[in-house]
Tab-separated table of C-alpha atoms in Angstrom:
chain	number	residue	atom	x	y	z
A	1000	MET	CA	7.963	22.639	17.269
A	1001	PRO	CA	4.929	20.784	18.328
A	1002	VAL	CA	4.073	17.838	16.826
A	1003	SER	CA	0.696	18.995	15.315
A	1004	SER	CA	3.413	21.027	13.102
A	1005	TYR	CA	4.844	17.987	11.817
A	1006	LEU	CA	1.390	16.509	10.436
A	1007	LEU	CA	0.171	19.907	8.686
A	1008	PRO	CA	1.000	20.480	5.107
A	1009	TYR	CA	4.437	22.517	4.388
A	1010	ASP	CA	3.010	24.038	1.360
A	1011	PHE	CA	-0.989	23.266	1.721
A	1012	SER	CA	-2.418	22.363	-1.961
A	1013	PRO	CA	-6.507	22.542	-1.509
A	1014	LEU	CA	-6.519	20.474	-5.041
A	1015	THR	CA	-4.143	17.709	-3.623
A	1016	ILE	CA	-6.542	17.455	-0.247
A	1017	LEU	CA	-9.372	17.669	-2.206
A	1018	SER	CA	-8.351	14.533	-4.075
A	1019	PHE	CA	-7.060	12.284	-1.437
A	1020	VAL	CA	-10.095	13.174	0.423
A	1021	LEU	CA	-12.394	11.549	-2.885
A	1022	VAL	CA	-10.652	9.047	-3.395
A	1023	LEU	CA	-10.460	7.733	0.137
A	1024	GLY	CA	-14.396	8.788	0.370
A	1025	PHE	CA	-15.478	7.233	-2.812
A	1026	TYR	CA	-13.663	3.898	-1.526
A	1027	GLY	CA	-15.241	4.338	1.709
A	1028	VAL	CA	-18.817	4.514	0.207
A	1029	ALA	CA	-18.436	1.451	-2.396
A	1030	LEU	CA	-17.690	-0.616	0.853
A	1031	LEU	CA	-20.472	0.492	2.374
A	1032	LYS	CA	-22.927	-0.319	-0.235
A	1033	MET	CA	-21.504	-2.844	-2.176
A	1034	PRO	CA	-23.023	-6.782	-2.568
A	1035	GLU	CA	-21.258	-8.709	0.614
A	1036	GLN	CA	-19.209	-11.227	-1.946
A	1037	ASP	CA	-17.594	-8.072	-4.130
A	1038	ARG	CA	-16.165	-6.698	-0.976
A	1039	PRO	CA	-12.197	-6.611	-0.496
A	1040	GLY	CA	-11.504	-8.252	2.343
A	1041	SER	CA	-9.788	-6.381	5.188
A	1042	GLY	CA	-6.304	-7.122	4.027
A	1043	ARG	CA	-6.684	-5.603	0.879
A	1044	ILE	CA	-8.670	-2.391	2.440
A	1045	VAL	CA	-5.959	-2.077	4.916
A	1046	THR	CA	-3.316	-2.708	2.341
A	1047	PHE	CA	-4.917	0.238	-0.384
A	1048	THR	CA	-5.428	2.641	2.670
A	1049	LEU	CA	-1.826	2.474	3.568
A	1050	GLY	CA	-0.838	2.870	0.016
A	1051	VAL	CA	-2.794	6.144	-0.519
A	1052	MET	CA	-1.605	7.454	2.765
A	1053	LEU	CA	1.859	7.128	2.436
A	1054	CYS	CA	1.071	9.464	-0.573
A	1055	TYR	CA	-0.703	11.933	0.706
A	1056	ALA	CA	1.897	11.606	4.102
A	1057	VAL	CA	5.156	12.383	1.046
A	1058	MET	CA	2.875	15.048	0.162
A	1059	GLN	CA	1.130	16.942	2.489
A	1060	THR	CA	2.936	16.668	5.858
A	1061	ARG	CA	6.350	18.265	7.139
A	1062	PHE	CA	8.334	15.279	5.033
A	1063	ASP	CA	7.750	17.669	2.112
A	1064	TYR	CA	9.494	20.624	3.208
A	1065	TYR	CA	12.737	17.675	3.531
A	1066	SER	CA	11.933	16.881	0.284
A	1067	GLN	CA	12.025	20.123	-1.110
A	1068	TYR	CA	15.542	20.730	0.549
A	1069	MET	CA	17.038	17.723	0.999
A	1070	PHE	CA	18.168	15.906	-2.699
A	1071	PHE	CA	17.878	12.283	-0.357
A	1072	VAL	CA	14.198	12.922	0.735
A	1073	HIS	CA	12.966	14.329	-2.276
A	1074	ARG	CA	14.582	10.463	-3.919
A	1075	GLY	CA	12.152	8.918	-0.762
A	1076	GLN	CA	9.203	11.189	-2.022
A	1077	HIS	CA	9.321	9.646	-5.259
A	1078	LEU	CA	10.671	6.416	-4.238
A	1079	ILE	CA	6.760	6.365	-2.537
A	1080	LEU	CA	4.966	8.331	-5.038
A	1081	HIS	CA	6.414	6.699	-8.241
A	1082	HIS	CA	6.728	3.100	-6.828
A	1083	LEU	CA	5.832	1.935	-2.756
A	1084	GLY	CA	2.827	3.744	-2.911
A	1085	PRO	CA	0.857	2.556	-6.641
A	1086	ILE	CA	2.488	-0.468	-6.229
A	1087	LEU	CA	0.271	-1.390	-2.439
A	1088	ILE	CA	-2.616	0.151	-4.261
A	1089	ALA	CA	-2.502	-1.977	-7.100
A	1090	LEU	CA	-1.980	-5.212	-5.218
A	1091	SER	CA	-4.751	-4.033	-3.398
A	1092	ASN	CA	-6.553	-4.675	-6.044
A	1093	PRO	CA	-9.573	-1.902	-5.843
A	1094	LEU	CA	-10.859	-3.330	-9.015
A	1095	PRO	CA	-14.497	-4.003	-7.362
A	1096	VAL	CA	-14.770	-0.872	-6.025
A	1097	MET	CA	-13.954	0.570	-10.029
A	1098	ARG	CA	-16.819	-1.663	-10.823
A	1099	PHE	CA	-19.261	-0.326	-8.497
A	1100	TRP	CA	-18.667	3.416	-9.206
A	1101	HIS	CA	-18.785	2.402	-12.932
A	1102	GLN	CA	-22.165	0.815	-13.218
A	1103	LYS	CA	-23.686	3.864	-11.350
A	1104	ILE	CA	-22.664	6.508	-13.592
A	1105	SER	CA	-24.804	6.832	-16.533
A	1106	PRO	CA	-24.909	5.917	-19.934
A	1107	SER	CA	-24.682	9.310	-21.474
A	1108	VAL	CA	-21.922	10.487	-19.142
A	1109	ARG	CA	-20.846	7.304	-19.785
A	1110	TYR	CA	-20.716	8.394	-23.597
A	1111	TRP	CA	-18.880	11.837	-22.814
A	1112	LEU	CA	-15.916	9.805	-20.802
A	1113	GLN	CA	-15.142	7.975	-23.705
A	1114	PRO	CA	-12.097	10.292	-24.731
A	1115	LEU	CA	-10.770	9.166	-21.308
A	1116	GLY	CA	-10.791	5.290	-21.863
A	1117	TRP	CA	-9.202	5.980	-25.379
A	1118	ILE	CA	-6.625	8.577	-23.775
A	1119	TYR	CA	-6.232	5.426	-20.604
A	1120	ARG	CA	-5.883	2.744	-23.079
A	1121	LEU	CA	-3.519	4.258	-25.214
A	1122	LEU	CA	-0.905	5.018	-22.217
A	1123	GLN	CA	-1.341	1.814	-21.236
A	1124	GLN	CA	-0.082	0.204	-24.108
A	1125	PRO	CA	3.446	-1.696	-22.679
A	1126	VAL	CA	5.802	-0.138	-24.839
A	1127	ILE	CA	4.177	3.805	-24.046
A	1128	ALA	CA	3.323	2.502	-20.377
A	1129	SER	CA	7.212	1.826	-20.040
A	1130	VAL	CA	8.784	4.626	-21.959
A	1131	LEU	CA	7.055	7.007	-20.095
A	1132	PHE	CA	7.598	5.445	-16.940
A	1133	VAL	CA	11.568	5.409	-17.012
A	1134	GLY	CA	11.042	8.844	-19.098
A	1135	LEU	CA	9.078	10.699	-16.424
A	1136	ILE	CA	12.610	9.686	-13.819
A	1137	TYR	CA	14.800	10.824	-16.408
A	1138	PHE	CA	12.883	13.885	-17.561
A	1139	TRP	CA	12.267	15.078	-13.808
A	1140	LEU	CA	15.883	14.564	-12.751
A	1141	TRP	CA	17.650	16.190	-16.093
A	1142	PRO	CA	19.752	18.794	-14.609
A	1143	PRO	CA	18.315	21.762	-15.553
A	1144	ILE	CA	14.593	20.427	-15.756
A	1145	HIS	CA	14.757	19.595	-12.252
A	1146	PHE	CA	16.594	22.990	-11.361
A	1147	ASP	CA	13.454	24.714	-12.665
A	1148	ALA	CA	11.278	21.821	-10.579
A	1149	MET	CA	12.428	23.247	-7.146
A	1150	LEU	CA	12.655	26.290	-8.232
A	1151	SER	CA	8.770	27.139	-9.219
A	1152	ARG	CA	5.800	25.984	-6.625
A	1153	GLN	CA	3.781	25.369	-9.713
A	1154	LEU	CA	6.159	23.072	-11.697
A	1155	TYR	CA	6.766	21.236	-8.387
A	1156	TRP	CA	3.595	20.264	-8.064
A	1157	ILE	CA	3.169	18.949	-12.066
A	1158	MET	CA	6.250	16.959	-11.094
A	1159	ASN	CA	4.885	15.348	-7.885
A	1160	TRP	CA	1.619	14.318	-9.534
A	1161	SER	CA	2.607	13.175	-12.618
A	1162	MET	CA	4.951	11.174	-10.750
A	1163	LEU	CA	2.061	9.615	-8.906
A	1164	LEU	CA	-0.450	9.071	-12.019
A	1165	ASP	CA	2.186	7.817	-14.004
A	1166	GLY	CA	2.838	5.419	-10.814
A	1167	LEU	CA	-0.480	4.309	-10.984
A	1168	LEU	CA	-0.982	3.461	-14.487
A	1169	PHE	CA	2.173	1.744	-14.803
A	1170	TRP	CA	1.568	-0.500	-11.508
A	1171	TRP	CA	-1.979	-1.241	-12.202
A	1172	LEU	CA	-0.603	-2.596	-16.171
A	1173	ILE	CA	1.932	-5.163	-14.118
A	1174	PHE	CA	-0.902	-6.031	-11.398
A	1175	ASP	CA	-4.096	-5.851	-13.247
A	1176	PRO	CA	-6.043	-8.789	-11.282
A	1177	ARG	CA	-7.604	-9.640	-14.345
A	1178	SER	CA	-6.188	-13.376	-15.879
A	1179	PRO	CA	-4.513	-12.682	-19.362
A	1180	ALA	CA	-6.355	-15.869	-19.975
A	1181	LEU	CA	-10.192	-14.753	-19.711
A	1182	THR	CA	-9.330	-10.975	-20.724
A	1183	ASN	CA	-7.148	-8.191	-22.860
A	1184	ALA	CA	-4.865	-7.966	-19.516
A	1185	LEU	CA	-1.519	-7.950	-20.524
A	1186	GLY	CA	0.054	-11.066	-20.377
A	1187	TYR	CA	2.471	-12.201	-17.756
A	1188	GLY	CA	5.661	-12.938	-19.671
A	1189	LYS	CA	5.031	-9.564	-21.314
A	1190	ARG	CA	4.729	-8.001	-17.315
A	1191	ILE	CA	7.791	-9.868	-16.177
A	1192	LEU	CA	9.810	-8.265	-19.513
A	1193	LEU	CA	8.759	-4.979	-18.464
A	1194	LEU	CA	9.799	-5.201	-14.458
A	1195	ALA	CA	12.992	-6.438	-16.290
A	1196	LEU	CA	13.225	-3.553	-18.999
A	1197	VAL	CA	12.461	-0.855	-16.738
A	1198	ALA	CA	14.772	-1.362	-13.823
A	1199	ILE	CA	17.547	-1.539	-16.149
A	1200	PRO	CA	17.525	2.269	-16.568
A	1201	GLN	CA	17.033	3.554	-13.203
A	1202	MET	CA	19.923	1.166	-12.304
A	1203	ILE	CA	21.883	3.352	-14.528
A	1204	LEU	CA	20.991	6.634	-13.828
A	1205	GLY	CA	21.243	5.781	-9.946
A	1206	ALA	CA	24.812	4.383	-10.854
A	1207	TRP	CA	25.738	7.519	-12.092
A	1208	ILE	CA	24.528	10.036	-9.815
A	1209	VAL	CA	26.198	7.984	-6.837
A	1210	PHE	CA	29.401	7.655	-8.865
A	1211	SER	CA	29.051	11.445	-9.826
A	1212	ARG	CA	32.130	12.908	-8.662
A	1213	GLY	CA	30.799	16.955	-9.354
A	1214	MET	CA	28.112	18.253	-8.073
A	1215	VAL	CA	24.642	17.021	-10.337
A	1216	TYR	CA	21.988	18.561	-8.711
A	1217	ASP	CA	23.396	22.321	-7.395
A	1218	VAL	CA	19.633	23.647	-6.797
A	1219	TYR	CA	19.794	22.568	-3.471
A	1220	GLU	CA	23.013	24.124	-2.893
A	1221	VAL	CA	21.508	27.306	-3.949
A	1222	CYS	CA	18.391	26.792	-1.947
A	1223	GLY	CA	20.208	25.960	0.868
A	1224	ARG	CA	19.649	22.253	2.994
A	1225	ALA	CA	16.949	21.736	5.757
A	1226	TRP	CA	20.266	21.455	8.096
A	1227	PRO	CA	23.864	21.279	6.905
A	1228	MET	CA	24.922	17.920	4.868
A	1229	PRO	CA	27.596	17.952	3.004
A	1230	PRO	CA	26.776	17.895	-0.238
A	1231	GLU	CA	28.495	14.775	-1.673
A	1232	THR	CA	26.577	12.711	1.809
A	1233	ASP	CA	22.824	14.220	0.174
A	1234	GLN	CA	24.100	13.647	-3.716
A	1235	LEU	CA	25.203	9.746	-2.359
A	1236	LEU	CA	22.037	9.041	-0.610
A	1237	GLY	CA	19.947	10.039	-3.368
A	1238	GLY	CA	21.926	8.399	-5.750
A	1239	LEU	CA	21.420	5.010	-3.694
A	1240	LEU	CA	17.753	5.264	-3.376
A	1241	THR	CA	17.044	6.002	-7.245
A	1242	TRP	CA	19.834	3.189	-7.818
A	1243	ILE	CA	18.988	0.243	-5.474
A	1244	PRO	CA	14.729	0.382	-4.104
A	1245	PRO	CA	13.484	0.285	-7.586
A	1246	ALA	CA	15.544	-2.504	-8.610
A	1247	MET	CA	14.400	-4.182	-5.732
A	1248	MET	CA	10.785	-3.494	-6.407
A	1249	SER	CA	11.087	-4.690	-9.733
A	1250	ILE	CA	12.275	-7.735	-8.446
A	1251	ILE	CA	9.561	-8.134	-5.761
A	1252	GLY	CA	7.313	-7.289	-8.987
A	1253	ILE	CA	8.935	-10.003	-11.216
A	1254	LEU	CA	8.182	-12.741	-8.166
A	1255	ILE	CA	4.410	-11.812	-7.648
A	1256	VAL	CA	3.671	-11.809	-11.676
A	1257	LEU	CA	5.710	-15.115	-11.602
A	1258	ARG	CA	3.328	-16.901	-8.481
A	1259	ARG	CA	0.083	-15.524	-9.960
A	1260	ALA	CA	1.292	-16.868	-13.463
A	1261	MET	CA	2.353	-20.508	-11.448
A	1262	HIS	CA	-1.189	-20.299	-9.834
A	1263	GLU	CA	-3.546	-19.703	-13.113
A	1264	ASP	CA	-1.252	-22.540	-14.878
A	1265	GLY	CA	-3.201	-25.334	-14.360
A	1266	LYS	CA	-6.756	-23.677	-14.283
A	1267	PHE	CA	-6.143	-22.415	-17.799
A	1268	SER	CA	-4.915	-25.634	-19.046
A	1269	LYS	CA	-7.807	-27.490	-17.400
A	1270	ARG	CA	-10.153	-24.998	-18.955
A	1271	ARG	CA	-8.165	-25.336	-22.483
A	1272	SER	CA	-8.739	-29.167	-22.018
A	1273	LEU	CA	-12.375	-28.885	-21.062
A	1274	ALA	CA	-13.140	-26.405	-23.773
A	1275	GLY	CA	-10.404	-28.929	-26.392
A	1276	GLY	CA	-12.950	-31.770	-25.686
A	1277	SER	CA	-15.793	-30.236	-26.246
A	1278	ALA	CA	-14.867	-29.334	-29.528
B	1483	MET	CA	2.756	28.473	-55.104
B	1484	THR	CA	1.712	32.176	-55.401
B	1485	ARG	CA	-0.715	31.319	-52.898
B	1486	LEU	CA	1.759	29.893	-50.814
B	1487	LEU	CA	4.078	33.218	-50.838
B	1488	PRO	CA	2.274	35.571	-48.074
B	1489	LEU	CA	2.250	32.883	-46.098
B	1490	CYS	CA	5.339	31.925	-46.216
B	1491	SER	CA	6.542	35.454	-45.833
B	1492	VAL	CA	4.983	35.481	-42.780
B	1493	PHE	CA	6.228	32.415	-41.691
B	1494	VAL	CA	9.662	33.478	-41.835
B	1495	ALA	CA	8.952	36.989	-40.693
B	1496	LEU	CA	7.454	34.945	-37.446
B	1497	MET	CA	10.857	33.540	-37.350
B	1498	LEU	CA	12.644	36.340	-37.139
B	1499	ALA	CA	10.795	38.171	-34.468
B	1500	GLY	CA	11.082	34.606	-32.369
B	1501	CYS	CA	15.158	35.629	-32.941
B	1502	ALA	CA	15.150	38.829	-32.206
B	1503	GLY	CA	12.665	38.581	-28.849
B	1504	ASN	CA	15.506	35.698	-28.016
B	1505	ASP	CA	18.795	37.138	-27.979
B	1506	GLU	CA	18.584	38.012	-24.111
B	1507	SER	CA	21.420	35.697	-23.124
B	1508	TRP	CA	22.411	35.475	-19.330
B	1509	HIS	CA	25.437	34.597	-17.267
B	1510	GLY	CA	22.645	33.710	-13.916
B	1511	LYS	CA	20.391	31.673	-14.733
B	1512	ASP	CA	16.955	33.407	-16.137
B	1513	ILE	CA	14.336	32.518	-13.896
B	1514	SER	CA	11.229	34.930	-15.026
B	1515	GLY	CA	8.047	33.457	-14.307
B	1516	LEU	CA	9.684	31.111	-12.080
B	1517	MET	CA	9.285	33.374	-8.952
B	1518	PRO	CA	6.785	35.815	-7.889
B	1519	GLU	CA	7.490	39.584	-7.376
B	1520	LEU	CA	9.741	41.063	-4.591
B	1521	GLU	CA	7.444	41.380	-1.327
B	1522	PHE	CA	8.703	41.398	1.821
B	1523	GLN	CA	8.475	43.537	5.668
B	1524	LEU	CA	11.587	43.252	7.694
B	1525	LYS	CA	13.583	44.826	10.412
B	1526	GLY	CA	16.291	47.369	9.054
B	1527	THR	CA	19.955	47.925	11.170
B	1528	ASN	CA	18.137	50.877	13.010
B	1529	GLY	CA	15.008	48.870	14.206
B	1530	ASN	CA	12.785	50.629	11.306
B	1531	THR	CA	10.252	48.750	8.633
B	1532	VAL	CA	11.861	47.668	5.711
B	1533	THR	CA	9.491	46.833	2.493
B	1534	PRO	CA	10.841	46.933	-1.474
B	1535	ALA	CA	9.088	50.267	-1.553
B	1536	ASP	CA	12.097	51.820	0.076
B	1537	SER	CA	14.085	50.682	-2.757
B	1538	GLU	CA	11.637	51.107	-5.842
B	1539	GLY	CA	12.879	51.476	-9.103
B	1540	THR	CA	16.397	50.126	-8.126
B	1541	ILE	CA	17.411	46.340	-9.541
B	1542	ARG	CA	17.224	44.321	-6.167
B	1543	LEU	CA	20.119	42.211	-5.556
B	1544	LEU	CA	18.463	39.971	-2.813
B	1545	TYR	CA	20.952	37.746	-0.732
B	1546	PHE	CA	20.232	35.401	2.412
B	1547	GLY	CA	23.183	34.719	5.259
B	1548	PHE	CA	24.756	35.512	8.345
B	1549	THR	CA	27.211	37.851	9.464
B	1550	SER	CA	29.347	34.809	11.037
B	1551	CYS	CA	29.409	33.121	7.720
B	1552	PRO	CA	32.727	31.536	7.598
B	1553	ASP	CA	33.264	32.178	3.659
B	1554	VAL	CA	30.649	32.271	1.264
B	1555	CYS	CA	28.492	35.149	2.230
B	1556	PRO	CA	32.294	37.694	2.732
B	1557	THR	CA	33.040	36.239	-0.820
B	1558	THR	CA	29.500	36.447	-2.416
B	1559	LEU	CA	28.820	40.269	-1.002
B	1560	THR	CA	32.579	40.866	-1.979
B	1561	ASP	CA	31.904	39.643	-5.630
B	1562	LEU	CA	28.560	41.928	-5.802
B	1563	SER	CA	30.032	45.158	-4.667
B	1564	ARG	CA	33.000	44.595	-7.193
B	1565	SER	CA	30.241	43.482	-9.940
B	1566	ILE	CA	28.160	47.103	-9.057
B	1567	HIS	CA	31.855	49.090	-9.066
B	1568	GLN	CA	32.325	47.868	-12.460
B	1569	LEU	CA	28.502	48.945	-13.964
B	1570	PRO	CA	28.624	51.915	-16.371
B	1571	GLU	CA	28.474	55.077	-13.737
B	1572	GLU	CA	25.166	55.954	-14.720
B	1573	TYR	CA	23.553	52.642	-13.139
B	1574	GLN	CA	25.675	52.779	-10.198
B	1575	ASP	CA	23.124	54.194	-7.974
B	1576	ASP	CA	20.690	52.277	-9.807
B	1577	VAL	CA	21.049	48.666	-7.699
B	1578	THR	CA	20.306	47.519	-4.477
B	1579	THR	CA	21.395	45.306	-1.828
B	1580	LEU	CA	19.356	43.620	0.433
B	1581	PHE	CA	21.198	41.217	3.007
B	1582	VAL	CA	18.954	39.471	4.789
B	1583	SER	CA	20.183	37.511	7.885
B	1584	VAL	CA	18.502	34.130	8.908
B	1585	ASP	CA	20.198	34.296	12.131
B	1586	PRO	CA	18.613	36.921	14.112
B	1587	ARG	CA	19.641	35.608	18.066
B	1588	ARG	CA	22.714	36.530	16.769
B	1589	ASP	CA	22.645	39.229	14.309
B	1590	THR	CA	21.520	42.384	16.613
B	1591	PRO	CA	21.208	45.678	14.455
B	1592	GLU	CA	24.319	46.909	15.243
B	1593	ARG	CA	26.003	43.584	14.248
B	1594	LEU	CA	24.103	43.703	11.002
B	1595	ALA	CA	24.997	47.806	10.743
B	1596	SER	CA	28.612	47.188	10.609
B	1597	TYR	CA	28.833	44.371	9.026
B	1598	VAL	CA	26.931	45.175	5.999
B	1599	ASN	CA	28.494	48.598	5.716
B	1600	PHE	CA	32.378	46.624	5.063
B	1601	PHE	CA	30.676	45.987	1.587
B	1602	GLY	CA	29.686	48.987	0.780
B	1603	GLU	CA	26.545	52.146	0.641
B	1604	ARG	CA	24.127	50.508	-1.520
B	1605	ILE	CA	23.855	47.619	0.929
B	1606	VAL	CA	20.657	47.052	3.410
B	1607	GLY	CA	21.168	44.554	6.432
B	1608	LEU	CA	17.736	42.790	6.997
B	1609	THR	CA	16.344	40.541	9.235
B	1610	ALA	CA	13.369	39.721	11.502
B	1611	GLU	CA	12.417	36.916	14.021
B	1612	GLU	CA	12.276	33.813	12.528
B	1613	PRO	CA	8.935	32.776	11.415
B	1614	THR	CA	8.692	35.990	9.244
B	1615	LEU	CA	11.645	35.022	7.904
B	1616	ARG	CA	10.952	30.874	6.969
B	1617	GLN	CA	7.475	32.537	5.141
B	1618	LEU	CA	9.997	35.002	3.460
B	1619	THR	CA	12.654	32.269	1.940
B	1620	LYS	CA	9.837	29.612	1.599
B	1621	ARG	CA	8.369	32.368	-1.008
B	1622	TYR	CA	11.383	32.542	-2.840
B	1623	ARG	CA	11.793	28.563	-2.578
B	1624	THR	CA	14.824	28.431	-0.091
B	1625	THR	CA	15.221	27.322	3.175
B	1626	PHE	CA	17.634	27.990	6.164
B	1627	GLY	CA	18.834	25.634	8.958
B	1628	TYR	CA	21.243	25.357	12.366
B	1629	ASP	CA	23.607	22.955	13.331
B	1630	GLU	CA	24.092	22.404	16.764
B	1631	PRO	CA	26.609	24.864	19.016
B	1632	ASP	CA	29.631	23.794	19.643
B	1633	ALA	CA	31.271	24.342	23.297
B	1634	SER	CA	31.887	28.224	22.757
B	1635	GLY	CA	27.928	28.590	21.378
B	1636	ASN	CA	29.495	29.002	17.671
B	1637	TYR	CA	26.924	26.972	15.337
B	1638	ASN	CA	27.152	26.826	11.571
B	1639	VAL	CA	23.951	28.036	9.652
B	1640	SER	CA	22.997	26.125	5.844
B	1641	HIS	CA	21.246	28.768	3.528
B	1642	SER	CA	20.733	29.947	-0.114
B	1643	SER	CA	24.321	30.434	-2.051
B	1644	ALA	CA	22.664	32.091	-4.567
B	1645	VAL	CA	21.535	36.062	-5.690
B	1646	TYR	CA	17.832	36.195	-6.466
B	1647	VAL	CA	17.817	39.687	-8.689
B	1648	PHE	CA	14.745	42.021	-9.369
B	1649	ASP	CA	14.309	44.210	-12.082
B	1650	ARG	CA	13.178	47.562	-11.285
B	1651	ASP	CA	9.571	46.677	-11.155
B	1652	GLY	CA	10.112	44.185	-8.915
B	1653	ASN	CA	9.957	41.118	-11.041
B	1654	ALA	CA	12.163	37.742	-10.107
B	1655	ARG	CA	14.708	37.987	-13.394
B	1656	LEU	CA	17.670	36.132	-12.700
B	1657	LEU	CA	19.407	33.624	-10.055
B	1658	LEU	CA	23.443	34.161	-10.021
B	1659	ARG	CA	24.855	30.727	-8.983
B	1660	PRO	CA	27.889	30.949	-7.027
B	1661	GLY	CA	30.948	30.539	-9.171
B	1662	LEU	CA	30.345	33.723	-11.446
B	1663	SER	CA	32.778	36.260	-11.880
B	1664	PRO	CA	32.232	39.769	-11.214
B	1665	GLU	CA	32.553	40.803	-14.517
B	1666	GLN	CA	29.860	38.378	-15.766
B	1667	ILE	CA	27.313	39.631	-12.598
B	1668	SER	CA	28.326	43.044	-14.220
B	1669	GLU	CA	27.394	42.008	-17.590
B	1670	ASP	CA	23.996	40.722	-16.539
B	1671	LEU	CA	23.602	43.771	-14.346
B	1672	ALA	CA	24.222	45.903	-17.107
B	1673	GLN	CA	21.693	44.446	-19.449
B	1674	LEU	CA	18.905	44.619	-16.849
B	1675	ALA	CA	19.528	48.367	-15.823
B	1676	GLN	CA	19.772	49.245	-19.303
B	1677	GLU	CA	16.687	47.400	-20.763
B	1678	SER	CA	14.437	49.546	-18.201
B	1679	SER	CA	16.198	52.377	-17.564
B	1680	PRO	CA	14.061	55.396	-15.937
């Protein structure tokens, strides 16, 4: 097979390609047009682009073919769509870009976009966000649902997009660059708590898949594998990918949030003492 | 309360209607609406082109395999032919089995013909060039792959182990997963044949 066919989409989705082009396009235009002092540094730009391109790669290249016909590759795909990609995008702090475009929206359009803001704030309630984060993983891995999702093209796309969008929401909540001391962003303690809480059900699910004796996801058996691999090996690898990397990412997330909290600790108390002094 | 009575009766009627519509139960997996209708253009065992029009009006059982398949394919095809034999007489000619070989390199028309003839009369052996097969399997969200050949040139092929059932109109209806008994398959086929007997 020629190399180019590995880079072409297996299941061409115009909507997906359009979304990725728009995201990168809006990001690029904002970079060029925004004032110098707001512009993110090159490290942040690379992180953002890498996160976006990783998500694109697992959805619109040959990788998608293997994700449809190998359970463990499918788990890798969701690891990128629900964890790694959104983590990189959130860490790159695209807030200045979003602010730039937000200012460009005319007030009347902004008025009509208000319901989106309400939905966003509802979904970013910490309890709802974490239940949604874990719930979606459990929902799509529920064996009968998983079976249908792998059989129906439509459900398959809904599954992948819901994972990506939910990943972006959750990790943005966790890595929101705005300080909770100055804005109403979620407090660092709560962020750490959420990260620890969502790790536990993921570990339980992953361990359950790893230690299951029978075939939990027979759809890969039914639909044929990309290459002849023993089903037990496929399931074991998939279970490990559900179990270990998400737990590791929670720990890394906790460390990043802790570091940020420690950095801000001094600033925050200084500001408070100043405020106290003037009172 | 009297004003609510008509509303209640409508509600009860709707619930009963809902139950009545739901009494279809299958041993196989119901895939109505999950998959596209039957469509293909493949090569038959005497070199002719075969399309779904050739078996129009019958229930089609689509199965992907290969003739050198050691156990899964013969077992499945035997089960299918046994289940068709158990159908009421009037429906026995209403079921067509489509065996699509995903190993066109080894499965020549002659080889395919002698293989399918072993499993009965109403079974059609089909194959095509690999790209055509890739398109067809993609349409039904399945795939196949080849192992490295061993010293004597034999290789294993991974393929779907399920049978796709299409009704007389060519709509995807059921997926027969491995593990169903011929009796169960037969019951499903009879129910499908009954609901739309010509």
